[in-house]
Every structure is written in structure tokens, then in C-alpha cells.
Coordinates of C-alpha atoms in Angstrom, one line a residue:
Chain A
M1 CA -28.2 11.8 -16.2
S2 CA -27.4 11.0 -12.8
N3 CA -29.4 8.8 -10.4
Y4 CA -27.9 10.6 -7.6
T5 CA -28.5 14.1 -6.9
K6 CA -26.5 16.5 -5.5
E7 CA -28.4 16.8 -2.5
E8 CA -28.0 13.3 -1.7
V9 CA -24.6 14.1 -2.1
Q10 CA -24.8 16.5 0.2
Y11 CA -26.6 14.8 2.8
Y12 CA -23.6 12.0 3.1
A13 CA -21.1 14.9 2.6
N14 CA -22.6 16.7 6.0
F15 CA -22.5 13.1 7.9
A16 CA -19.1 12.9 7.2
R17 CA -18.3 16.3 7.8
I18 CA -17.1 17.9 4.2
D19 CA -18.4 21.1 3.1
M20 CA -19.7 20.2 -0.3
P21 CA -20.7 23.4 -2.6
D22 CA -23.5 22.6 -5.1
A23 CA -21.3 22.5 -7.9
E24 CA -18.7 19.8 -6.5
A25 CA -21.9 17.9 -5.3
Q26 CA -22.8 17.7 -9.0
K27 CA -19.4 16.7 -9.7
F28 CA -19.3 13.7 -7.3
A29 CA -23.0 12.6 -7.9
D30 CA -21.9 11.4 -11.1
R31 CA -19.1 9.7 -9.8
L32 CA -20.7 8.1 -7.2
D33 CA -23.0 7.0 -9.5
T34 CA -20.5 5.1 -11.4
L35 CA -19.3 3.5 -8.3
L36 CA -22.8 2.6 -7.0
E37 CA -23.5 0.7 -10.9
F38 CA -20.2 -0.7 -10.2
T39 CA -21.2 -2.0 -6.7
D40 CA -24.6 -3.1 -7.5
R41 CA -23.6 -6.4 -8.9
L42 CA -22.7 -7.8 -5.7
K43 CA -26.7 -8.1 -5.7
E44 CA -26.8 -11.0 -8.1
I45 CA -25.1 -13.1 -5.2
D46 CA -27.4 -15.1 -2.8
T47 CA -25.7 -14.4 0.5
S48 CA -28.6 -15.6 2.6
D49 CA -26.7 -18.5 4.0
V50 CA -23.7 -16.7 4.4
A51 CA -21.9 -15.5 7.3
K52 CA -20.0 -12.0 7.5
M53 CA -16.6 -12.1 7.4
T54 CA -15.0 -8.4 9.1
H55 CA -11.4 -9.9 9.7
P56 CA -9.2 -12.1 7.6
L57 CA -7.6 -13.7 10.7
A58 CA -9.0 -14.2 14.2
F59 CA -6.7 -12.1 17.0
T60 CA -6.4 -11.6 20.3
N61 CA -5.9 -8.7 22.7
V62 CA -2.4 -7.4 23.5
L63 CA -2.5 -6.9 27.0
R64 CA 0.6 -5.1 29.3
E65 CA 0.8 -4.2 33.2
D66 CA -1.4 -1.6 34.0
T67 CA 1.5 1.0 34.9
P68 CA 0.9 4.7 35.1
A69 CA 3.3 6.1 32.6
D70 CA 3.7 9.2 30.2
I71 CA 3.7 7.5 26.8
L72 CA 4.6 10.5 24.9
D73 CA 5.3 14.0 25.5
R74 CA 2.9 16.6 25.8
D75 CA 5.0 19.4 24.4
D76 CA 5.8 17.3 21.3
M77 CA 2.6 16.3 20.9
L78 CA 1.5 20.3 20.7
K79 CA 3.9 20.7 17.9
S80 CA 1.4 19.3 15.4
V81 CA -1.3 21.5 16.7
E82 CA -2.5 24.7 14.7
E83 CA -3.3 26.2 17.6
H84 CA -2.5 25.9 21.4
E85 CA -2.2 27.6 24.7
D86 CA -1.0 26.6 28.0
G87 CA -0.5 23.1 27.1
M88 CA -4.3 22.7 25.9
I89 CA -5.7 22.8 22.2
K90 CA -7.8 26.2 21.4
V91 CA -10.7 25.9 19.2
P92 CA -13.5 28.3 18.4
N93 CA -16.2 29.0 21.1
I94 CA -18.5 26.4 21.3
L95 CA -21.3 28.1 23.3
D96 CA -22.3 31.2 22.9
Chain B
M1 CA 29.4 3.1 -8.2
A2 CA 27.0 2.0 -5.5
V3 CA 24.0 2.2 -7.7
N4 CA 25.0 -0.3 -9.7
K5 CA 26.1 -2.5 -7.4
T6 CA 23.4 -5.4 -5.4
A7 CA 22.5 -5.4 -2.4
S8 CA 25.1 -8.4 -1.0
E9 CA 28.0 -6.9 -3.3
L10 CA 27.5 -3.5 -0.6
Q11 CA 27.2 -5.8 2.1
S12 CA 30.7 -7.3 1.7
L13 CA 32.4 -4.0 1.0
L14 CA 30.7 -2.4 4.0
H15 CA 31.6 -5.4 6.4
S16 CA 35.2 -5.4 5.2
R17 CA 35.0 -1.7 5.9
E18 CA 36.5 -1.0 2.0
L19 CA 33.1 1.3 1.7
S20 CA 31.7 3.3 5.2
V21 CA 27.9 3.6 5.7
T22 CA 28.6 7.5 5.2
E23 CA 30.1 6.9 2.0
L24 CA 27.3 4.9 0.5
T25 CA 24.6 7.3 2.6
K26 CA 26.2 10.5 0.8
E27 CA 26.3 8.4 -2.8
T28 CA 23.0 7.3 -2.4
L29 CA 21.6 10.9 -1.3
Q30 CA 23.6 12.0 -4.5
T31 CA 22.0 9.7 -6.8
I32 CA 18.4 10.8 -5.6
K33 CA 19.5 14.7 -6.2
E34 CA 20.6 13.7 -10.0
T35 CA 18.0 11.2 -10.7
D36 CA 14.7 12.5 -9.1
G37 CA 14.2 15.5 -11.4
P38 CA 12.1 13.5 -14.1
I39 CA 11.2 10.7 -11.7
Q40 CA 9.7 12.8 -8.7
A41 CA 9.6 9.4 -6.5
F42 CA 10.7 11.4 -3.4
L43 CA 8.4 14.2 -1.0
T44 CA 10.9 14.2 1.2
V45 CA 14.7 13.3 1.2
T46 CA 16.2 13.2 5.0
E47 CA 19.7 14.0 4.5
T48 CA 20.2 15.2 8.3
E49 CA 18.8 12.3 9.8
A50 CA 20.3 10.0 7.3
L51 CA 24.1 11.0 7.5
Q52 CA 23.4 11.3 11.5
A53 CA 22.1 7.5 11.4
A54 CA 25.2 6.6 9.0
E55 CA 27.8 8.1 11.2
Q56 CA 26.3 6.0 14.0
L57 CA 26.2 2.9 12.3
D58 CA 30.2 3.4 11.0
N59 CA 30.7 3.1 14.9
L60 CA 29.1 0.1 15.2
P61 CA 31.3 -3.0 16.3
D62 CA 31.7 -6.0 13.8
E63 CA 29.5 -8.2 15.7
Q64 CA 26.7 -6.0 15.8
R65 CA 26.1 -5.7 11.9
G66 CA 23.5 -7.8 10.3
G67 CA 22.6 -8.6 6.7
L68 CA 20.9 -5.2 6.1
F69 CA 23.6 -3.3 7.8
G70 CA 23.7 0.2 6.3
M71 CA 21.6 -0.2 3.3
P72 CA 19.6 3.0 2.3
I73 CA 15.8 2.8 2.4
G74 CA 13.1 4.9 1.4
I75 CA 9.5 4.8 3.1
K76 CA 6.0 5.4 1.6
D77 CA 4.8 8.4 2.9
N78 CA 2.0 6.7 5.0
I79 CA 4.2 5.1 7.3
I80 CA 4.9 7.2 10.0
T81 CA 8.5 8.0 10.9
K82 CA 9.4 10.2 14.2
G83 CA 10.8 13.6 13.8
I84 CA 10.6 13.2 9.8
R85 CA 7.1 14.8 7.9
T86 CA 5.1 12.4 7.2
T87 CA 2.2 13.7 4.4
C88 CA 0.2 10.7 3.4
A89 CA 0.5 13.1 -0.1
S90 CA -2.2 15.0 1.2
K91 CA -2.8 18.5 1.7
M92 CA -4.3 17.7 5.0
L93 CA -0.8 16.4 6.5
E94 CA 1.4 18.7 4.6
N95 CA 3.1 19.8 7.8
F96 CA 2.4 16.7 10.0
V97 CA 5.7 16.0 11.8
P98 CA 5.1 12.4 13.8
V99 CA 6.1 12.1 17.5
Y100 CA 6.7 8.6 17.8
E101 CA 8.2 6.0 15.3
G102 CA 6.2 3.3 13.9
T103 CA 6.6 -0.5 14.3
A104 CA 8.1 -1.2 10.7
T105 CA 10.3 1.5 10.6
E106 CA 11.7 0.9 13.9
R107 CA 12.8 -2.5 13.1
V108 CA 14.1 -1.1 9.6
K109 CA 16.7 1.2 11.8
D110 CA 17.1 -1.7 14.5
S111 CA 18.4 -3.7 11.5
G112 CA 20.7 -1.1 10.8
M113 CA 19.0 0.2 7.5
V114 CA 19.4 4.0 6.9
I115 CA 16.3 6.0 6.1
V116 CA 17.2 8.3 3.2
G117 CA 13.5 9.8 2.7
K118 CA 9.6 9.4 2.2
L119 CA 8.2 8.4 -1.0
N120 CA 5.6 9.7 -3.4
M121 CA 1.9 7.7 -3.3
D122 CA -1.6 8.1 -3.9
E123 CA -3.3 10.4 -1.3
F124 CA -4.0 8.5 1.9
A125 CA -3.1 5.1 -0.2
M126 CA -6.3 5.8 -2.4
G127 CA -5.4 5.2 -6.1
S128 CA -3.7 3.3 -9.0
T129 CA -1.2 5.5 -10.6
T130 CA 0.1 7.8 -7.7
E131 CA -1.5 10.8 -10.0
H132 CA -3.5 11.4 -6.9
S133 CA -0.8 12.8 -4.9
A134 CA -1.7 16.3 -3.4
F135 CA 2.1 17.5 -4.1
Q136 CA 3.4 16.0 -7.6
K137 CA 3.1 13.2 -10.0
T138 CA 5.9 10.4 -10.0
H139 CA 6.8 8.9 -13.6
N140 CA 8.0 5.3 -14.4
P141 CA 11.4 5.0 -15.3
W142 CA 10.5 2.9 -18.0
G143 CA 8.9 5.1 -19.8
L144 CA 8.8 8.7 -18.4
D145 CA 5.3 9.7 -20.2
R146 CA 4.1 6.4 -17.6
V147 CA 2.4 6.3 -14.6
P148 CA 4.5 4.2 -12.0
G149 CA 1.3 2.4 -10.8
G150 CA -0.3 2.9 -7.0
S151 CA -0.7 3.6 -4.7
S152 CA 3.2 2.9 -3.9
G153 CA 4.4 4.2 -6.8
G154 CA 7.2 6.1 -5.4
S155 CA 8.3 3.4 -3.6
A156 CA 8.4 1.4 -7.0
A157 CA 9.7 3.9 -8.8
A158 CA 12.7 4.8 -6.4
V159 CA 13.9 1.4 -6.4
A160 CA 13.6 0.7 -10.3
S161 CA 15.5 3.7 -11.2
G162 CA 18.3 2.7 -8.8
Q163 CA 18.0 5.3 -6.1
V164 CA 17.7 2.9 -3.4
L165 CA 17.6 -1.1 -3.2
F166 CA 15.1 -1.2 -0.5
S167 CA 11.7 0.6 0.0
L168 CA 8.6 -0.4 2.0
G169 CA 5.0 0.3 0.6
S170 CA 1.5 -0.4 1.9
D171 CA -1.0 -2.8 -0.1
T172 CA -4.8 -2.3 0.6
G173 CA -5.9 -3.6 -2.9
G174 CA -3.1 -4.2 -5.0
S175 CA -0.7 -1.1 -4.1
V176 CA 2.6 -2.8 -3.5
R177 CA 2.1 -5.6 -6.5
Q178 CA 0.6 -3.4 -9.0
P179 CA 3.5 -0.6 -8.7
A180 CA 6.1 -3.5 -8.7
A181 CA 4.8 -4.9 -11.9
F182 CA 4.6 -1.8 -13.6
C183 CA 8.2 -0.8 -12.6
G184 CA 9.9 -4.1 -13.0
V185 CA 10.8 -4.9 -9.6
V186 CA 9.8 -7.5 -6.6
G187 CA 6.8 -6.6 -4.4
M188 CA 5.2 -8.6 -1.8
K189 CA 2.1 -8.4 0.2
P190 CA 2.5 -10.4 3.0
T191 CA -0.3 -12.0 5.0
Y192 CA -2.7 -10.0 7.0
G193 CA -1.1 -9.4 10.3
R194 CA 2.7 -10.6 9.6
V195 CA 3.7 -6.9 9.4
S196 CA 2.6 -4.7 12.2
R197 CA 0.4 -1.6 11.0
S198 CA 1.6 0.4 14.3
G199 CA 2.5 3.4 12.6
L200 CA 0.8 2.9 8.9
V201 CA -1.9 5.5 8.5
A202 CA -5.2 3.3 8.3
F203 CA -7.0 3.2 5.2
G204 CA -8.8 0.0 5.4
S205 CA -7.8 -1.4 8.8
S206 CA -9.3 -5.1 7.4
L207 CA -7.5 -5.0 4.4
D208 CA -3.8 -2.9 5.0
Q209 CA -0.6 -4.7 5.1
I210 CA 3.1 -3.1 4.9
G211 CA 5.0 -4.8 2.2
P212 CA 8.8 -4.7 1.3
I213 CA 9.9 -3.6 -2.7
T214 CA 13.3 -4.6 -3.7
K215 CA 15.2 -5.3 -6.9
T216 CA 15.2 -9.0 -6.1
V217 CA 13.6 -12.0 -4.4
E218 CA 16.5 -12.4 -1.9
D219 CA 16.5 -8.6 -0.8
N220 CA 13.0 -8.6 -0.5
A221 CA 13.0 -12.3 1.8
M222 CA 15.6 -10.2 4.0
L223 CA 13.5 -7.1 4.5
L224 CA 10.2 -8.9 5.2
S225 CA 12.4 -10.7 8.0
A226 CA 13.4 -7.6 9.3
I227 CA 10.0 -6.2 9.7
A228 CA 8.0 -9.2 10.3
G229 CA 6.5 -10.5 13.7
S230 CA 4.0 -9.6 16.6
D231 CA 3.9 -6.3 18.1
Y232 CA 2.1 -5.0 21.3
R233 CA 0.9 -2.1 19.7
D234 CA -1.1 -3.8 17.2
P235 CA -3.6 -6.9 18.4
S236 CA -3.6 -7.6 14.6
A237 CA 0.1 -8.6 14.2
S238 CA 0.2 -12.3 14.4
E239 CA 1.9 -14.1 17.2
K240 CA 3.3 -16.7 15.1
A241 CA 7.2 -17.0 14.9
V242 CA 8.9 -15.5 11.5
P243 CA 10.6 -18.1 9.8
D244 CA 14.2 -17.2 8.1
Y245 CA 12.7 -16.4 4.6
R246 CA 16.1 -16.4 2.9
S247 CA 16.9 -20.0 3.7
A248 CA 13.6 -20.8 1.4
L249 CA 15.5 -19.5 -1.5
T250 CA 16.5 -23.3 -2.5
G251 CA 15.6 -23.2 -5.9
D252 CA 13.9 -26.4 -5.9
I253 CA 10.3 -26.5 -6.8
K254 CA 9.8 -30.2 -8.2
G255 CA 6.5 -31.6 -8.0
L256 CA 4.9 -28.1 -6.5
K257 CA 1.0 -28.0 -7.9
I258 CA 0.0 -24.9 -9.6
A259 CA -3.3 -23.3 -10.2
V260 CA -3.8 -21.1 -12.7
P261 CA -7.1 -19.5 -12.6
A262 CA -8.8 -19.1 -16.3
R263 CA -10.5 -15.9 -15.3
Y264 CA -6.8 -14.5 -14.6
L265 CA -5.6 -14.8 -18.4
G266 CA -9.2 -14.2 -20.0
E267 CA -10.6 -11.3 -21.4
G268 CA -9.4 -8.0 -20.4
V269 CA -6.0 -8.8 -20.3
Q270 CA -3.5 -7.5 -22.5
P271 CA -2.4 -9.6 -25.3
E272 CA 1.4 -9.3 -24.5
V273 CA 0.7 -9.0 -20.6
R274 CA -1.0 -12.9 -21.2
D275 CA 1.8 -14.3 -23.1
A276 CA 4.6 -13.3 -21.1
V277 CA 2.8 -14.7 -18.2
K278 CA 1.7 -17.8 -20.4
T279 CA 5.6 -18.2 -21.0
A280 CA 6.7 -17.6 -17.4
I281 CA 4.3 -20.3 -16.1
G282 CA 6.1 -22.5 -19.0
V283 CA 9.1 -21.8 -17.0
L284 CA 7.7 -22.9 -13.7
E285 CA 7.1 -26.1 -15.3
S286 CA 10.4 -26.8 -16.8
L287 CA 11.7 -26.3 -13.3
G288 CA 9.2 -29.3 -12.4
A289 CA 6.1 -27.8 -11.2
E290 CA 2.3 -29.2 -12.1
V291 CA 0.0 -26.6 -13.8
D292 CA -3.5 -27.2 -13.9
E293 CA -6.2 -24.4 -15.1
I294 CA -8.7 -23.5 -12.6
D295 CA -11.9 -21.3 -12.1
L296 CA -12.2 -19.4 -8.9
H297 CA -15.9 -18.5 -9.0
Y298 CA -16.5 -15.3 -6.7
S299 CA -13.3 -13.5 -7.9
R300 CA -15.1 -11.5 -10.4
Y301 CA -17.1 -9.9 -7.6
S302 CA -13.9 -9.0 -5.5
A303 CA -13.1 -5.6 -6.9
P304 CA -16.8 -4.4 -6.0
T305 CA -16.4 -6.1 -2.6
Y306 CA -13.4 -4.3 -2.2
Y307 CA -14.6 -0.8 -3.1
V308 CA -17.7 -1.2 -0.7
I309 CA -15.1 -2.8 2.4
S310 CA -12.3 -0.5 1.7
S311 CA -14.3 3.0 1.6
A312 CA -16.4 1.8 4.8
E313 CA -13.3 1.6 6.7
A314 CA -11.7 4.4 5.3
S315 CA -15.0 6.6 5.8
S316 CA -14.5 5.6 9.2
N317 CA -10.5 5.8 9.7
L318 CA -10.2 9.1 8.1
A319 CA -12.7 10.9 10.9
R320 CA -9.7 12.0 12.7
F321 CA -8.6 14.4 10.3
D322 CA -11.0 17.1 11.5
G323 CA -8.3 19.7 12.0
I324 CA -8.4 20.0 15.5
R325 CA -5.6 18.0 16.9
Y326 CA -2.9 17.8 13.9
G327 CA -3.3 18.5 10.1
Y328 CA -4.8 21.2 8.1
R329 CA -7.2 23.9 9.7
P330 CA -8.5 27.0 7.9
E331 CA -7.1 30.0 9.4
D332 CA -10.6 32.0 9.6
A333 CA -13.3 29.2 11.0
K334 CA -15.9 31.1 13.2
D335 CA -17.0 27.7 14.7
L336 CA -16.1 24.6 15.4
N337 CA -18.6 22.7 13.0
E338 CA -17.1 25.0 10.0
I339 CA -13.7 24.0 11.2
Y340 CA -14.5 20.2 10.5
L341 CA -16.4 20.9 7.6
R342 CA -13.8 23.4 5.8
S343 CA -10.5 21.4 6.9
R344 CA -11.8 18.4 5.4
A345 CA -13.5 20.0 2.3
E346 CA -9.9 22.2 1.6
G347 CA -7.3 19.3 3.1
F348 CA -8.4 16.3 1.3
G349 CA -8.3 15.5 -2.8
D350 CA -11.1 14.8 -4.9
E351 CA -10.5 10.9 -4.6
V352 CA -10.4 11.1 -1.3
K353 CA -13.5 12.5 -0.8
K354 CA -15.7 10.6 -3.2
R355 CA -14.4 7.3 -1.0
V356 CA -15.2 8.5 2.1
L357 CA -18.7 9.8 0.7
Y358 CA -19.4 6.4 -0.8
G359 CA -18.2 4.8 2.3
T360 CA -20.3 7.0 4.5
Y361 CA -23.4 6.0 2.2
A362 CA -22.7 2.2 2.2
L363 CA -22.5 2.5 5.9
S364 CA -25.8 4.4 6.2
A365 CA -28.7 3.1 7.7
G366 CA -30.9 2.9 4.5
H367 CA -28.2 1.0 2.5
H368 CA -26.0 -0.8 5.8
E369 CA -27.7 -4.3 5.0
D370 CA -28.1 -4.3 1.3
L371 CA -24.2 -3.1 0.6
Y372 CA -21.8 -3.2 3.5
E373 CA -23.1 -6.4 4.9
R374 CA -23.8 -7.8 1.9
A375 CA -19.9 -7.1 1.0
Q376 CA -19.0 -8.5 3.9
K377 CA -20.9 -11.7 3.2
V378 CA -19.5 -12.1 -0.4
R379 CA -15.7 -11.4 1.2
T380 CA -16.6 -14.9 2.8
L381 CA -17.4 -16.5 -0.4
I382 CA -13.9 -15.3 -2.0
A383 CA -12.5 -16.5 1.0
Q384 CA -13.8 -19.6 0.9
D385 CA -12.7 -20.2 -2.6
F386 CA -9.1 -19.6 -2.3
Q387 CA -9.4 -22.1 0.9
D388 CA -11.0 -24.7 -1.8
V389 CA -7.9 -24.3 -4.1
F390 CA -5.4 -24.6 -1.6
K391 CA -6.6 -28.2 -0.6
K392 CA -5.5 -29.4 -3.9
Y393 CA -2.6 -27.0 -5.0
D394 CA 0.3 -25.0 -3.1
I395 CA 0.1 -21.6 -5.2
I396 CA -2.2 -19.9 -7.6
V397 CA -0.1 -17.8 -10.6
G398 CA -1.3 -15.2 -12.7
P399 CA -0.5 -11.4 -14.2
T400 CA 0.0 -8.9 -11.1
S401 CA -2.1 -6.5 -13.7
A402 CA -4.2 -6.9 -17.1
T403 CA -2.1 -4.2 -18.3
N404 CA 1.4 -2.7 -18.6
A405 CA 1.6 0.9 -17.3
Y406 CA -0.7 3.6 -18.4
K407 CA -0.3 6.7 -20.1
L408 CA -0.2 9.5 -17.2
G409 CA -3.7 10.7 -17.6
E410 CA -4.8 8.1 -19.8
T411 CA -7.2 6.4 -17.6
I412 CA -8.1 8.7 -15.0
K413 CA -11.4 9.5 -16.5
D414 CA -12.1 6.0 -17.0
P415 CA -12.1 4.7 -13.2
L416 CA -14.2 1.4 -14.5
T417 CA -10.8 0.6 -16.5
L418 CA -8.8 0.6 -13.1
Y419 CA -11.4 -1.1 -11.6
A420 CA -11.2 -4.3 -13.8
N421 CA -7.4 -4.0 -13.2
D422 CA -8.1 -4.3 -9.6
L423 CA -10.0 -7.7 -10.3
L424 CA -6.2 -9.2 -10.1
T425 CA -4.8 -8.1 -7.1
T426 CA -8.0 -7.5 -4.3
P427 CA -9.3 -10.8 -3.7
M428 CA -5.7 -11.6 -1.9
N429 CA -6.3 -8.5 0.5
L430 CA -10.0 -9.6 1.3
A431 CA -8.9 -13.2 1.9
G432 CA -5.7 -12.0 3.9
I433 CA -3.3 -14.2 1.8
P434 CA -0.1 -13.5 0.8
A435 CA 1.2 -12.6 -2.9
I436 CA 4.6 -11.7 -4.5
S437 CA 4.9 -9.9 -8.3
V438 CA 8.5 -10.6 -9.6
P439 CA 9.2 -9.2 -13.3
C440 CA 8.3 -11.6 -16.1
G441 CA 8.6 -10.1 -19.2
F442 CA 7.7 -7.0 -21.3
A443 CA 4.8 -5.8 -23.0
E444 CA 5.2 -2.8 -25.7
G445 CA 8.9 -2.3 -23.9
L446 CA 7.1 -2.1 -20.5
P447 CA 7.6 -4.5 -17.6
V448 CA 4.9 -7.4 -16.5
G449 CA 4.7 -9.0 -13.4
M450 CA 3.8 -12.3 -12.5
Q451 CA 1.5 -12.5 -9.5
I452 CA 2.3 -15.7 -7.0
I453 CA -0.3 -16.3 -4.2
G454 CA -0.3 -18.4 -1.3
N455 CA -2.2 -19.6 1.5
H456 CA -2.1 -17.7 4.6
F457 CA 1.7 -17.6 6.0
D458 CA 3.2 -19.2 3.0
E459 CA 5.7 -16.5 2.6
P460 CA 8.5 -19.5 2.5
L461 CA 7.0 -20.8 -0.5
L462 CA 6.1 -17.6 -2.5
Y463 CA 9.8 -16.6 -2.3
K464 CA 10.5 -20.0 -3.1
V465 CA 9.0 -20.2 -6.6
A466 CA 10.0 -16.3 -6.9
H467 CA 13.4 -16.9 -6.5
A468 CA 13.8 -20.4 -8.6
Y469 CA 11.8 -18.2 -11.4
E470 CA 14.3 -15.3 -11.0
Q471 CA 17.3 -17.4 -11.2
A472 CA 16.1 -19.1 -14.3
T473 CA 15.5 -15.8 -16.5
E474 CA 17.0 -12.5 -16.5
F475 CA 14.4 -10.0 -16.2
H476 CA 15.4 -9.0 -12.7
K477 CA 18.9 -8.0 -14.5
Q478 CA 17.5 -5.5 -16.9
T479 CA 17.2 -1.7 -15.9
P480 CA 15.0 1.1 -17.2
P481 CA 16.2 4.0 -19.6
A482 CA 15.6 6.4 -16.7
R483 CA 18.7 4.7 -14.9
E484 CA 22.0 6.5 -14.2
G485 CA 24.4 4.5 -17.0
N486 CA 21.8 3.3 -19.4

């Protein structure tokens, strides 16, 4: 029995922009349940006075001269685009 | 036959011009053609590009021929290669051809190496068996019914089977070291930031690191020397100077202080693996090292911490795959939202979807604090644990994996078994410290890896210990049954 419902899976799938039919959502509900149970053990630790670690090492920005340049070729970049026209990427109408 | 020669033997032949790069490249391509049927390590073999590169290298004057000159190398298919298909073993990127070169591959080429192909992996580097590839399952050369490990399974299997002497993998939670252990080869996860991540398709940005996989420690040191260093394209690439790792291979480890975490040889570790690693630690002692058992209190929380952080970062990183600028796009989507929803539903495999869903959950308003932020805090405790140990000891040693290679399909339905194995490799990614896996024996006829772990930027020390061990043993000379000539 899953604590995680398929409706909840669909709720998060919508945030992640993944189409999620009912049958698939049920499958992931069970899998996420296992994962949640596994990661729930982190609650055993008192972390109230612990600082968060976001990155293993400190790093600084890498700067370069602000010189305008074509870094990549537009035609080359468009080779990986499914649909394009006049140098622009084509998508279906966004507005009616 | 080049397949049975060492890198230094090949170098002598190339530098004396008894062997041309073109001849070596042709032989390598032929070996891949003859051996890859049962192994399935390669997703793309770059025959045309490799032969063109070889011809150019043959025209180089002697003084421009470095220590890796003419060496064939395979690249994990999540490291982009200009003009060569880079799929991440995903339907999402099945036909993606990058328009620029990754820093690591650029440096590989600059050092005179020849890229002969792109290697299979778990989709977007998510998995521990290479069974999550959208295209094929790679088989372990030591037992074709076994997995090569993951996610750099193709990279490890290609080296173990003698197809190439060098490959690049990536390690987010053990993905270089565990397949190296399963396939009986050497795999290094360098310090976070030691190798630029520019061109590595991001999975968990604060954990990912490109690492070399090779047959010997010396080869590994040479390849890391070639790819390490700062990079204007990656602010997380360290500015720290890159030492000559090969000069660290002195063989002298007298007086070295080694810590062995009790938990790393405790419950859940296969008895034959434990015996092999204990014997290997005995070899290090016989070479003059001092060994103590220690406790790493928070390491048992490393796997759950890793899953929360890596999934959260993956859910963010993989948002770029939306079907618009590159990658899979369904043909008949009627509006923009349908492109997004269906591109990602049809382009991603189940393991990727699971982690993106879990990461989205962990980052969501109701769970952010209790899951994601808590994991970040536990990460601090795990890293502090290591720093406390490194105040008293030079290195930490243990098994790379709790078991030998699984049978194909054996544990795929039992994710917790896979997660338990992650306890041995994920802490190093969370702390950002380096670790190397070297072959140290066999369990039921399958290779076992010993993991040597050091403090930040201690790669020279790790290579020194790994090389001393390698020279004192014969495991690196053994080749799998699937390899030609056996």
C-alpha cells in the first residue's frame, strides 16, 4: 500500500512538465514511496545547529574582457533544433 | 597486437615510428568491431573522425609528441564532443550533435589522444548497472551475464576488455569507481573542481566530476594530468596548480597512516569482498603503512543525503530538456505545453523520471525545509567527519563496492540493495574529496576493488599508494575471459 497517491505524483509531474497518465502515476507512487521511506531516516539527526553545505569547495567567478563576439555559429546551433525557419526556432502558436 | 601491449610499450613504438598512429587507430577500431558484439560498450564508434585525427598526428614532428601521443580513448556519452553525437544514453538526445567541445575532451585531443568512440552509460548517469541505457545493456567482460556497474559501465568495460587503454567516465555518487571495481580496472574520482565540468551534461552539479578509467595506475595519473586544471568556462574548476601525478609514483609508503572505517567492512559486505580487501590492507601494512580502525559516524546517512541532493539538482538541471532547442520533440503536439509534457514523458526513461519527480518533491514548498535543507545540513556533518579523520590519518581505505558485479536484471527490482552499495561511494562526492579504486582480488571469480580515499587535492598521495599496492600485487595483470587471446 502506497502512502503516496497517484494524484500526488501527477501534481509533482505537472511541476516537472512530464505527462503522467494514471497507470504510470501509480507505478511511480510505489517507487517514490520506497525512496521517501529511505530518505526519511535523515530525520533521526538533530540538525538544528548545523550550517547547510551547498558546495564542496569555495569558488570565484571567472571573468573575461567584455568584448562582443559570436561565440557559436547560429546555423550550427540550429542543426540540433527539430523545427526552425529563417534562423529562428519554431513552436506551435502560443496565443490564439 | 596492440591490444596486449601496455601504454608505455605503445608509446615506445609510436615515438620510434615503428608504429604509426593510423595503424594503431585502425587496429583499435578493428578490435572494437570484433569484440563489442558481446560487450556492447560503445554507443558510437567514430571511425572517420578517429582516422582523420590519426593522420594529422602522424604528421606531427617528434618534439610535439607528448606522453599520451596517439593513444586511443573512449569517452562516456555524457561528455560532449564537437560534431560527434552525444546521447547521454537517452532517447531525449538520440540525435543530438554538440556544436562545441567539452574542456576535458579538448584537453584529451590537445594531448595527442585519439577519440575512437562514445561509451554506454545509465541514462543521464542515473543508475549503478548501465541497464538504464535507452539503447543497450553493456555486459561485464569478466562474466557476460553480469553488469559492468554504472553509470560509467561502458567506460569500464571498454578498458577491461582491451578495446582501449584509456577512457573517461563521470562520478556523481560512485559512477567511475564502482564500475572500475566490477570490471577490474583503475578508476579515479578526483577532488570536486579538479577537472572542469564544462561539456559534462550536468546531473548533480555540486557532486559531478569527470574521472579517468585505465588499466594501470600510471596510465590513470597521466590522463588526469592531461585533463585537470582551471577553466574560464567553469567557475567551479579549481585554480590550484596541477601537479605531475606521475612523479608521485615512488612506491614508498613507509609510515603512512591509514584509517579503515569499521562500517566499510561490516554487515552487508559480501564475505569474499571483505576478505580480499582485508588482505589488500595487509599488503599496505607489509609495505610499511600503519593501519587503525576508525568510525565515520555520519557515513550511514550518506546514501539518503545523496539521493535527496542529487535528485533535487537533477530536477533542476534536466529542466533544459524541453523539446524546444534540441533533443526529442513529438511530431504532432498541438501547443507549447503539450511539447513540454510529451517531450519529457516520451524522451526520458523511468529512472530519470523517478529522480526528477523525487527532486521536484524535495524542492517543493511543503518539503524543502524538511528534506532538501536537512540533507544539506547532514552533508556538512558527513564532510566534517572526513576532516576529523584527516587530522590524524593520511588516507582512508575500504572496499569500493559491498558486492561483486550483479547478474543482469538481478537487483533491478530491489533498489535498496543498490542504495546500500552506494554507502561506500557517495560520501566522497558529498564531501568533494578524491578516491581511487584499484583491483585487489576476486570474489567468486569476479573482480573486487579497493578504494583509497584522501583529503581535497590529495590525488598525488592516492596515486602513490595505489601504485605501491599495484606493484606489490599481480591483479592488474589479469585479463577477463572475454578479452581476445584468452
